[in-house]
């Protein structure tokens, strides 16, 4: 009999972190049948051996490993996992998470009781100190990019910024909340609807792929919810590096910038892109002057121009 849920992890040299998350999922999931699929994105041999050893243990016998010889990126690797999934629901879960209660039963019960226009749900993400963490976001727009320049506009807009503009918002209430999109750390989605919109757009290597997915779902009139009673700790950024480090990471900056530009190119009229490019340039300049982006402005500008060139070269995938 097929499981109800297929939980999908993507790993790149975070095996110990991932296995701790998977163990918490196995321990807390007592009501719904599930499988765990791990896509390893070209981790080193030590990290691969950790996964192989763990998968052979009895308590993790429902873990299936798929090894990729190249780093496919987040979206493409998750698509690969989804192609091997047999569950009615897909649960895309980050390695840098810990499950605190039976979230699968909460999600499954909610989806069963919801109409067919409800595509997905996610939990109330928490920090390691059990404080509200970023659980959902608003679809990016020009006002967001203006606020991101860092001149205090988001502070002046106060609560409106987080509710209607921010791409990382926290849940402060206890009731279900309809949201534009769910943070990619814990996306619980109907299998057939995931593929109805074409899965993740594989042009995104990292960042913005979940934003793009939920935008396509919303264009079909489908909705998504956060369920705060489903509690998950998210060590934000742990799956792609040390989230506690204050060192500027140029690689992640370039990947993020390229994904953002591609998102705007794909999702908005052509007139938006020159405006966004200009606003991003001022964001970089202001953050550099604040000492948050290293001390090599020439290298930053080269990165900016390279990211623009790479985003321009990508062919937009409609997936609708």
PDB file of C-alpha atoms in Angstrom, residues 17 20 96-98 100 124-134 170 232-237 242-245:
ATOM      1  CA  UNK A  17      21.666  17.792  10.401  1.00  0.00           C
ATOM      2  CA  UNK A  20      18.453  14.583  13.114  1.00  0.00           C
ATOM      3  CA  UNK A  96      17.875  22.272   9.096  1.00  0.00           C
ATOM      4  CA  UNK A  97      14.580  21.559  10.853  1.00  0.00           C
ATOM      5  CA  UNK A  98      13.324  19.682  13.897  1.00  0.00           C
ATOM      6  CA  UNK A 100       8.172  18.998  17.529  1.00  0.00           C
ATOM      7  CA  UNK A 124       4.357  27.636  12.313  1.00  0.00           C
ATOM      8  CA  UNK A 125       8.132  27.732  12.069  1.00  0.00           C
ATOM      9  CA  UNK A 126      10.088  28.525  15.223  1.00  0.00           C
ATOM     10  CA  UNK A 127      13.614  29.620  16.067  1.00  0.00           C
ATOM     11  CA  UNK A 128      15.847  27.428  18.207  1.00  0.00           C
ATOM     12  CA  UNK A 129      14.569  29.466  21.162  1.00  0.00           C
ATOM     13  CA  UNK A 130      10.976  28.567  20.202  1.00  0.00           C
ATOM     14  CA  UNK A 131      10.130  32.080  19.100  1.00  0.00           C
ATOM     15  CA  UNK A 132       8.164  32.740  15.875  1.00  0.00           C
ATOM     16  CA  UNK A 133      10.323  32.356  12.774  1.00  0.00           C
ATOM     17  CA  UNK A 134       9.712  33.276   9.136  1.00  0.00           C
ATOM     18  CA  UNK A 170       6.191  35.430  11.182  1.00  0.00           C
ATOM     19  CA  UNK A 232       8.773  22.967  13.467  1.00  0.00           C
ATOM     20  CA  UNK A 233      12.092  24.498  14.485  1.00  0.00           C
ATOM     21  CA  UNK A 234      13.909  25.986  11.520  1.00  0.00           C
ATOM     22  CA  UNK A 235      17.591  26.767  11.991  1.00  0.00           C
ATOM     23  CA  UNK A 236      17.258  29.307   9.218  1.00  0.00           C
ATOM     24  CA  UNK A 237      20.005  29.079   6.610  1.00  0.00           C
ATOM     25  CA  UNK A 242      26.340  28.782   8.773  1.00  0.00           C
ATOM     26  CA  UNK A 243      23.324  30.977   9.458  1.00  0.00           C
ATOM     27  CA  UNK A 244      25.095  32.533  12.455  1.00  0.00           C
ATOM     28  CA  UNK A 245      28.033  33.864  10.449  1.00  0.00           C
TER      29      UNK A 245
END
